Amino acid sequence: MQLYNTLSAKEREALIEEAGKDRLTISFYKYAHIGNPQILRNHLFLAWNDMEVLGRIYVAREGINAQLSVPADNFNVFKEHLDSISFLENVRLNIAIEQDNKSFLKLKVKVRKKIVADGLNDDTFDVTNKGIHVGAEQFNELIEDENTVLVDMRNHYESEIGHFKNAVTPDVDTFRDSLDIIEQDLAEHKEDKKLVMYCTGGIRCEKASAYYKHKGFKNVYQLEGGIIEYTRQVREKQLENKFLGKNFVFDHRRGERISEEVIAHCHQCGKPCDTHVNCANEACHLLFIQCEECAEKMNNCCSVDCMEVHALPYEEQKRLRKGKGASNKIFKKGRSPVLKYKK
Ligand SMILES: [Zn+2]
Ligand SMILES: [Zn+2]
């Protein structure tokens, strides 16, 4: 019985091309009480591997968080399988706006302590006592209300390329940090202001809203299904779109364009640009915004140092990397002193 992915990304890419099938990129999450996450994990891996599902899925005692792609032909089978699992029956699936057959190249189902690394001690508050869920139409009205404070619950590199008009976008690296900042900033307004929050797909607000209610906020709202579902509703019901720029996504696509405005800047030359890349030096892999001209000039690297390493023979690069540990732990995501135009 094969319980783990055995193909490399390159081999998988070739297979996807060869198959020539359209794939759907989907995400969903559900908080639930899961007795044995490992059993669920194996069950999902076996079933989904057969359906040629690819993606990154976290299973924990508190629930599941999945980002994946499935061949369009297998979508019905996939959906039926989800519905056969009691706590996932009719779970809301967020279907990506821009499709990319190579959004994911491996199937990874991992057992984690939590489905989002939120840094919260859940024992101290009731996570099911969440805020009021609102759809796109009501959200649009709410955020025009002068008593509303609209907060982006994502990290700095996400809100940098796209966010709602007039949203507060905390300059934070973690979800935990933004919870504290917002609480401090709004300490005087726990009762009179409406706290409206949003994130990519809703999962982070689900916890944040419960947390703020626990902290004494009286009027807490969250955008149901996050930016992804908002955009779907806006397009379907032809509502006014109040989201500017791109929605950052956690797969190979990095972002999907929601409106034509480009609100970010190339971190190397400062010109308008909202394309995230990872530094081509594998030992660095820094996530940053780079325009096409800088990409060419810098050979897809974030710095001259990285360019030099990247130019070395691969074996030499590997030798240099040895014993240095994972690159994304060396650098904070999206921040580095070499990036002149990063705020
Ligand atoms: Zn540039
Ligand atoms: Zn670099």
Coordinates of C-alpha atoms and ligand atoms in Angstrom, one line a residue:
M1 CA 0.0 0.0 0.0
Q2 CA 1.5 3.3 -1.0
L3 CA 0.9 5.9 1.6
Y4 CA 3.2 8.6 0.4
N5 CA 4.0 10.6 -2.7
T6 CA 6.8 8.9 -4.7
L7 CA 7.2 11.2 -7.7
S8 CA 9.4 14.2 -8.0
A9 CA 8.0 17.6 -9.0
K10 CA 9.6 17.3 -12.4
E11 CA 8.2 13.8 -13.0
R12 CA 4.8 15.0 -12.0
E13 CA 5.0 18.0 -14.2
A14 CA 5.7 15.8 -17.2
L15 CA 2.8 13.5 -16.3
I16 CA 0.4 16.4 -16.0
E17 CA 1.5 17.7 -19.4
E18 CA 1.2 14.2 -20.9
A19 CA -2.3 13.7 -19.5
G20 CA -3.4 17.0 -21.0
K21 CA -6.4 17.1 -18.6
D22 CA -7.8 20.3 -17.1
R23 CA -7.4 20.5 -13.4
L24 CA -9.4 22.5 -10.8
T25 CA -7.6 24.3 -8.0
I26 CA -9.7 24.0 -4.9
S27 CA -9.3 24.9 -1.2
F28 CA -11.5 24.2 1.8
Y29 CA -11.2 23.9 5.6
K30 CA -13.3 22.7 8.4
Y31 CA -12.9 22.9 12.1
A32 CA -14.1 19.7 13.7
H33 CA -13.1 17.3 16.5
I34 CA -11.0 14.5 14.9
G35 CA -10.2 11.6 17.2
N36 CA -7.4 10.1 15.2
P37 CA -5.9 12.4 12.6
Q38 CA -3.5 9.8 11.4
I39 CA -6.3 7.4 10.4
L40 CA -8.1 10.2 8.5
R41 CA -4.8 11.2 6.9
N42 CA -4.2 7.7 5.5
H43 CA -7.8 7.4 4.4
L44 CA -7.6 10.7 2.5
F45 CA -4.2 9.9 1.0
L46 CA -5.3 6.5 -0.4
A47 CA -8.6 7.8 -1.8
W48 CA -7.2 11.0 -3.3
N49 CA -4.1 9.5 -4.7
D50 CA -6.3 7.3 -6.8
M51 CA -8.2 10.3 -8.0
E52 CA -4.9 12.0 -9.0
V53 CA -5.4 14.8 -6.5
L54 CA -2.4 16.9 -5.8
G55 CA -1.9 19.5 -3.1
R56 CA -1.1 20.3 0.5
I57 CA -3.5 19.2 3.2
Y58 CA -3.1 19.5 6.9
V59 CA -5.1 17.3 9.3
A60 CA -5.2 17.9 13.0
R61 CA -7.3 17.2 16.0
E62 CA -9.0 20.5 15.4
G63 CA -9.9 19.8 11.7
I64 CA -8.7 19.9 8.2
N65 CA -7.2 22.6 5.9
A66 CA -6.8 21.6 2.3
Q67 CA -5.4 23.3 -0.8
L68 CA -5.3 21.0 -3.8
S69 CA -6.0 20.4 -7.5
V70 CA -8.1 17.7 -9.0
P71 CA -8.5 16.7 -12.6
A72 CA -11.8 18.3 -13.7
D73 CA -13.0 14.8 -14.9
N74 CA -12.7 13.5 -11.4
F75 CA -14.4 16.4 -9.6
N76 CA -17.7 14.6 -9.1
V77 CA -16.0 11.5 -7.6
F78 CA -13.9 13.7 -5.4
K79 CA -17.0 15.6 -4.2
E80 CA -18.9 12.4 -3.5
H81 CA -16.0 11.1 -1.5
L82 CA -16.0 14.3 0.6
D83 CA -19.7 14.0 1.2
S84 CA -19.2 10.5 2.4
I85 CA -17.1 11.8 5.3
S86 CA -19.7 13.0 7.8
F87 CA -17.9 16.2 9.0
L88 CA -17.1 17.2 5.4
E89 CA -20.5 16.7 3.9
N90 CA -21.4 19.8 1.9
V91 CA -18.2 21.6 3.0
R92 CA -17.9 24.9 1.1
L93 CA -15.3 24.4 -1.6
N94 CA -13.4 27.5 -2.8
I95 CA -12.6 27.1 -6.4
A96 CA -9.8 29.2 -7.8
I97 CA -10.6 32.0 -10.2
E98 CA -7.5 31.6 -12.3
Q99 CA -6.8 28.0 -13.2
D100 CA -3.3 26.5 -13.5
N101 CA -2.9 22.8 -14.1
K102 CA 0.4 22.9 -12.3
S103 CA -0.8 24.7 -9.1
F104 CA 0.4 21.7 -7.2
L105 CA 2.8 19.0 -8.1
K106 CA 2.7 16.6 -5.2
L107 CA 0.1 15.1 -2.9
K108 CA 1.1 15.8 0.7
V109 CA -1.3 15.1 3.5
K110 CA 0.3 15.9 6.8
V111 CA -0.8 15.4 10.4
R112 CA -0.1 18.6 12.3
K113 CA -0.9 19.9 15.8
K114 CA -3.1 22.6 14.2
I115 CA -4.5 23.3 10.8
V116 CA -3.2 26.9 10.8
A117 CA -0.2 27.9 12.8
D118 CA -2.0 30.6 14.7
G119 CA 0.1 30.5 17.9
L120 CA -3.1 30.6 20.1
N121 CA -3.8 28.6 23.2
D122 CA -7.3 27.5 22.3
D123 CA -8.0 26.2 25.8
T124 CA -8.4 29.8 27.0
F125 CA -11.4 30.6 24.8
D126 CA -14.3 29.0 23.0
V127 CA -13.4 28.7 19.3
T128 CA -16.9 27.9 18.3
N129 CA -18.2 31.3 19.6
K130 CA -17.3 33.0 16.3
G131 CA -18.3 36.3 14.6
I132 CA -21.2 36.9 12.3
H133 CA -20.5 35.6 8.8
V134 CA -21.4 38.0 6.0
G135 CA -21.5 37.5 2.3
A136 CA -20.2 39.9 -0.3
E137 CA -23.2 42.1 -0.6
Q138 CA -23.6 42.7 3.2
F139 CA -19.8 43.0 3.4
N140 CA -19.8 45.8 0.8
E141 CA -22.4 47.7 2.9
L142 CA -20.7 47.1 6.2
I143 CA -17.4 48.4 5.1
E144 CA -18.9 51.7 4.0
D145 CA -20.3 52.2 7.5
E146 CA -18.3 54.9 9.4
N147 CA -18.5 52.9 12.6
T148 CA -16.7 50.0 10.9
V149 CA -13.0 49.1 11.3
L150 CA -12.0 46.8 8.5
V151 CA -9.0 44.6 9.2
D152 CA -7.0 42.4 7.0
M153 CA -6.0 39.3 9.0
R154 CA -3.2 38.2 6.6
N155 CA 0.5 38.8 6.7
H156 CA 2.4 41.7 5.2
Y157 CA 3.4 40.0 2.0
E158 CA -0.2 39.1 1.3
S159 CA -1.9 42.4 1.8
E160 CA 1.0 44.2 0.0
I161 CA -0.2 43.0 -3.4
G162 CA -3.9 43.3 -2.7
H163 CA -6.4 44.3 -0.1
F164 CA -9.8 45.9 0.4
K165 CA -10.2 49.6 0.1
N166 CA -9.7 51.3 3.5
A167 CA -8.6 48.1 5.2
V168 CA -6.1 48.2 8.1
T169 CA -3.2 46.0 7.0
P170 CA -1.0 45.2 10.0
D171 CA 2.7 45.0 9.0
V172 CA 3.1 41.6 10.6
D173 CA 4.8 38.3 9.9
T174 CA 2.4 36.1 11.8
F175 CA -1.3 35.9 12.5
R176 CA -0.5 36.0 16.3
D177 CA 1.2 39.4 16.0
S178 CA -1.7 40.9 14.1
L179 CA -4.2 39.7 16.8
D180 CA -2.3 41.7 19.4
I181 CA -1.8 44.8 17.3
I182 CA -5.5 45.1 16.4
E183 CA -6.5 44.5 20.0
Q184 CA -4.3 47.3 21.2
D185 CA -5.3 49.7 18.5
L186 CA -9.0 49.2 19.1
A187 CA -8.9 48.9 22.9
E188 CA -11.1 51.9 23.3
H189 CA -13.7 50.8 20.8
K190 CA -14.6 47.3 21.8
E191 CA -18.2 48.2 22.2
D192 CA -19.0 51.1 19.8
K193 CA -17.1 50.0 16.6
K194 CA -17.9 47.1 14.3
L195 CA -14.9 45.0 13.8
V196 CA -15.0 43.5 10.3
M197 CA -12.3 41.1 9.2
Y198 CA -11.3 39.1 6.2
C199 CA -8.6 36.7 5.1
T200 CA -7.9 34.5 2.0
G201 CA -10.5 31.8 2.5
G202 CA -12.0 32.5 5.9
I203 CA -10.0 30.1 8.0
R204 CA -8.0 32.6 10.0
C205 CA -11.0 34.9 10.7
E206 CA -12.9 31.9 12.1
K207 CA -10.5 31.8 15.0
A208 CA -9.7 35.5 15.2
S209 CA -13.4 36.4 15.5
A210 CA -13.8 34.0 18.4
Y211 CA -10.7 35.4 20.0
Y212 CA -11.9 39.0 19.8
K213 CA -15.3 38.1 21.2
H214 CA -13.5 36.5 24.1
K215 CA -11.5 39.7 24.5
G216 CA -14.7 41.7 24.8
F217 CA -15.4 43.0 21.3
K218 CA -19.2 43.3 20.9
N219 CA -19.6 43.6 17.2
V220 CA -17.5 41.1 15.3
Y221 CA -18.0 40.2 11.7
Q222 CA -16.1 38.0 9.2
L223 CA -16.2 37.7 5.5
E224 CA -17.6 34.3 4.7
G225 CA -15.2 32.2 2.6
G226 CA -12.7 35.1 2.5
I227 CA -11.5 36.9 -0.6
I228 CA -11.9 33.9 -2.8
E229 CA -15.6 33.5 -2.1
Y230 CA -16.2 37.3 -2.1
T231 CA -14.8 37.5 -5.7
R232 CA -16.9 34.6 -6.8
Q233 CA -20.1 36.3 -5.5
V234 CA -19.1 39.7 -6.9
R235 CA -18.8 38.1 -10.3
E236 CA -21.8 36.0 -10.1
K237 CA -24.2 38.7 -8.7
Q238 CA -22.4 41.5 -10.5
L239 CA -21.8 43.5 -7.3
E240 CA -19.3 46.3 -7.0
N241 CA -15.8 44.9 -6.4
K242 CA -14.0 46.6 -3.5
F243 CA -10.9 44.5 -3.5
L244 CA -7.8 46.1 -5.1
G245 CA -5.1 44.2 -6.8
K246 CA -4.2 40.5 -6.4
N247 CA -5.2 37.9 -3.9
F248 CA -2.1 36.1 -2.6
V249 CA -2.5 32.3 -2.8
F250 CA -0.4 29.6 -1.3
D251 CA 0.4 27.6 -4.4
H252 CA 2.6 27.8 -7.4
R253 CA 0.5 30.7 -8.8
R254 CA 1.3 33.0 -5.9
G255 CA -1.6 35.3 -6.6
E256 CA -4.7 35.7 -8.6
R257 CA -5.7 39.0 -10.1
I258 CA -8.9 40.4 -8.8
S259 CA -8.8 44.0 -10.1
E260 CA -6.6 45.7 -12.6
E261 CA -4.9 48.0 -10.1
V262 CA -1.3 47.2 -9.3
I263 CA -0.8 48.5 -5.8
A264 CA 2.7 47.1 -5.0
H265 CA 6.2 47.9 -6.2
C266 CA 9.2 45.9 -7.4
H267 CA 11.4 45.5 -4.3
Q268 CA 14.5 46.1 -6.4
C269 CA 13.7 49.1 -8.6
G270 CA 10.5 50.5 -7.1
K271 CA 8.4 50.5 -10.2
P272 CA 4.8 49.3 -10.0
C273 CA 4.7 45.5 -9.9
D274 CA 2.9 42.8 -8.0
T275 CA 4.5 39.6 -9.1
H276 CA 5.9 37.5 -6.2
V277 CA 8.9 35.3 -6.9
N278 CA 11.3 33.2 -4.9
C279 CA 15.0 34.0 -5.1
A280 CA 16.5 31.5 -7.6
N281 CA 19.4 30.8 -5.2
E282 CA 18.0 27.7 -3.6
A283 CA 19.9 28.4 -0.4
C284 CA 18.0 31.7 -0.1
H285 CA 14.5 31.2 -1.7
L286 CA 13.4 34.6 -0.4
L287 CA 9.9 35.5 -1.3
F288 CA 9.8 39.0 -2.8
I289 CA 8.3 41.2 -5.6
Q290 CA 10.5 41.4 -8.7
C291 CA 9.7 43.0 -12.1
E292 CA 10.7 41.4 -15.3
E293 CA 13.5 43.8 -16.0
C294 CA 15.0 43.2 -12.5
A295 CA 14.5 39.5 -12.9
E296 CA 16.6 39.6 -16.1
K297 CA 19.2 41.9 -14.7
M298 CA 19.6 39.9 -11.4
N299 CA 19.2 36.5 -13.0
N300 CA 16.1 35.9 -10.8
C301 CA 18.0 36.5 -7.6
C302 CA 17.3 38.9 -4.7
S303 CA 20.9 40.1 -4.3
V304 CA 24.4 40.1 -5.9
D305 CA 25.5 37.6 -3.3
C306 CA 22.7 35.2 -4.4
M307 CA 23.5 35.8 -8.0
E308 CA 27.1 34.7 -7.4
V309 CA 26.0 31.5 -5.6
H310 CA 23.4 30.8 -8.2
A311 CA 26.0 31.0 -11.0
L312 CA 28.1 28.3 -9.4
P313 CA 27.9 24.7 -10.6
Y314 CA 25.0 22.9 -8.9
E315 CA 27.2 20.4 -7.0
E316 CA 29.2 23.4 -5.6
Q317 CA 26.0 25.1 -4.5
K318 CA 24.9 21.9 -2.7
R319 CA 28.2 21.7 -0.9
L320 CA 27.8 25.3 0.3
R321 CA 24.3 24.6 1.5
K322 CA 25.2 21.5 3.5
G323 CA 24.4 21.8 7.2
K324 CA 22.8 25.2 6.8
G325 CA 19.2 24.0 7.4
A326 CA 16.0 25.1 5.6
S327 CA 16.4 28.5 3.8
N328 CA 12.9 29.8 4.8
K329 CA 14.0 29.6 8.4
I330 CA 17.0 31.7 7.8
F331 CA 15.0 34.5 6.1
K332 CA 11.7 35.9 7.3
K333 CA 9.2 35.5 4.5
G334 CA 9.3 38.5 2.2
R335 CA 11.7 40.5 4.3
S336 CA 15.4 41.1 3.8
P337 CA 17.8 44.1 4.1
V338 CA 18.9 43.6 0.5
L339 CA 15.4 44.7 -0.8
K340 CA 15.7 48.4 -1.2
Y341 CA 12.0 49.1 -1.9
K342 CA 10.4 46.7 0.6
K343 CA 8.6 48.8 3.2
Ligands
ZN1 ZN 12.3 46.1 -10.8
ZN2 ZN 18.4 35.5 -2.4

